[in-house]
Short mmCIF file of C-alpha atoms in Angstrom, two decimals:
data_model
loop_
_atom_site.label_atom_id
_atom_site.label_comp_id
_atom_site.label_asym_id
_atom_site.label_seq_id
_atom_site.Cartn_x
_atom_site.Cartn_y
_atom_site.Cartn_z
CA MET T 1 119.63 91.26 -31.50
CA GLY T 2 118.96 87.98 -30.04
CA ARG T 3 117.70 86.87 -26.74
CA SER T 4 120.39 86.21 -24.24
CA LEU T 5 120.10 82.61 -22.39
CA ILE T 6 121.32 83.88 -19.11
CA ARG T 7 119.60 87.15 -17.68
CA GLU T 8 122.17 90.00 -16.72
CA GLY T 9 121.18 89.73 -12.80
CA GLU T 10 121.75 85.89 -13.00
CA PHE T 11 125.14 86.35 -14.57
CA LEU T 12 126.41 88.72 -12.19
CA TYR T 13 125.23 86.52 -9.34
CA PHE T 14 127.14 83.61 -10.81
CA CYS T 15 130.21 85.65 -11.59
CA LYS T 16 130.27 86.93 -7.90
CA HIS T 17 129.98 83.50 -6.42
CA GLU T 18 132.49 81.67 -8.77
CA PHE T 19 135.10 84.37 -8.35
CA GLY T 20 134.41 84.47 -4.62
CA LYS T 21 135.20 80.65 -4.45
CA VAL T 22 138.30 80.93 -6.44
CA ILE T 23 139.55 83.75 -4.37
CA LYS T 24 138.71 81.87 -1.21
CA SER T 25 140.49 78.72 -2.30
CA MET T 26 143.70 81.12 -3.43
CA PHE T 27 143.80 82.60 -0.16
CA LYS T 28 143.63 79.21 1.78
CA ASN T 29 146.32 77.66 -0.58
CA THR T 30 148.47 80.79 0.28
CA ILE T 31 148.16 80.68 4.21
CA ALA T 32 148.03 77.16 4.74
CA PRO T 33 151.99 76.75 4.16
CA ILE T 34 152.55 79.72 6.29
CA GLN T 35 150.49 78.52 9.03
CA ALA T 36 151.94 74.94 9.07
CA TRP T 37 155.55 76.18 9.07
CA LEU T 38 154.42 78.63 12.26
CA LEU T 39 153.10 75.32 14.09
CA SER T 40 156.19 73.59 13.40
CA GLN T 41 158.13 76.43 15.20
CA GLU T 42 155.67 76.18 17.89
CA ARG T 43 154.47 79.44 17.14
CA CYS T 44 150.58 80.77 17.28
CA THR T 45 149.33 81.01 13.97
CA GLY T 46 147.56 84.35 14.80
CA CYS T 47 150.13 86.46 16.46
CA GLY T 48 153.50 84.26 16.32
CA ALA T 49 153.91 84.05 19.85
CA PHE T 50 155.63 81.12 21.14
CA LEU T 51 153.12 78.41 22.41
CA LYS T 52 155.51 77.02 25.07
CA GLU T 53 154.95 80.57 27.07
CA SER T 54 151.03 80.22 26.59
CA LYS T 55 148.35 79.17 29.11
CA ARG T 56 147.78 75.29 29.18
CA GLY T 57 144.73 73.51 30.42
CA LYS T 58 144.49 70.17 32.03
CA PRO T 59 145.82 67.29 30.11
CA ASN T 60 142.77 64.85 28.77
CA GLY T 61 144.76 61.79 28.02
CA GLU T 62 147.84 62.52 25.55
CA LEU T 63 146.29 65.85 24.49
CA ARG T 64 146.34 69.15 26.43
CA LYS T 65 144.57 72.47 25.09
CA VAL T 66 146.90 75.49 24.76
CA THR T 67 145.45 79.01 24.79
CA CYS T 68 147.69 81.79 23.44
CA LYS T 69 147.58 85.35 24.49
CA CYS T 70 145.76 86.31 21.37
CA GLY T 71 142.87 83.81 22.44
CA ARG T 72 143.36 81.15 19.60
CA ALA T 73 142.97 77.47 21.10
CA PHE T 74 145.66 74.65 19.93
CA ILE T 75 146.07 71.36 21.19
CA TYR T 76 149.21 69.75 22.17
CA ASN T 77 149.82 66.16 22.01
CA GLN T 78 152.28 65.18 24.57
CA THR T 79 153.46 61.79 22.82
CA THR T 80 154.30 63.40 19.41
CA LYS T 81 155.25 66.93 20.87
CA LYS T 82 153.31 68.76 18.09
CA TYR T 83 150.87 71.56 18.23
CA GLN T 84 147.74 71.48 15.66
CA LYS T 85 145.16 74.20 15.42
CA GLY T 86 141.54 73.27 17.14
CA VAL T 87 139.67 72.88 20.46
CA LEU T 88 139.04 69.91 22.62
CA LYS T 89 135.54 68.49 22.81
#
């Protein structure tokens, strides 16, 4: 038999990490549209509760931090009246 160019351990390492990247990418591509739809409906991306009923922080210019009952943080832009995921800096 001829010698393999890649050792068995290296091949398994390569497959594991490349497969992980593909699965992660597929998961993100599946979840992102659902999260965008939930935010367009003014709902939390974690639990689905209405963000209008959530705890609101002090305004920072036109932005305001909103914290859902599940603990996820969102930013509410008062001029565009839209929510986005994230935290204020």
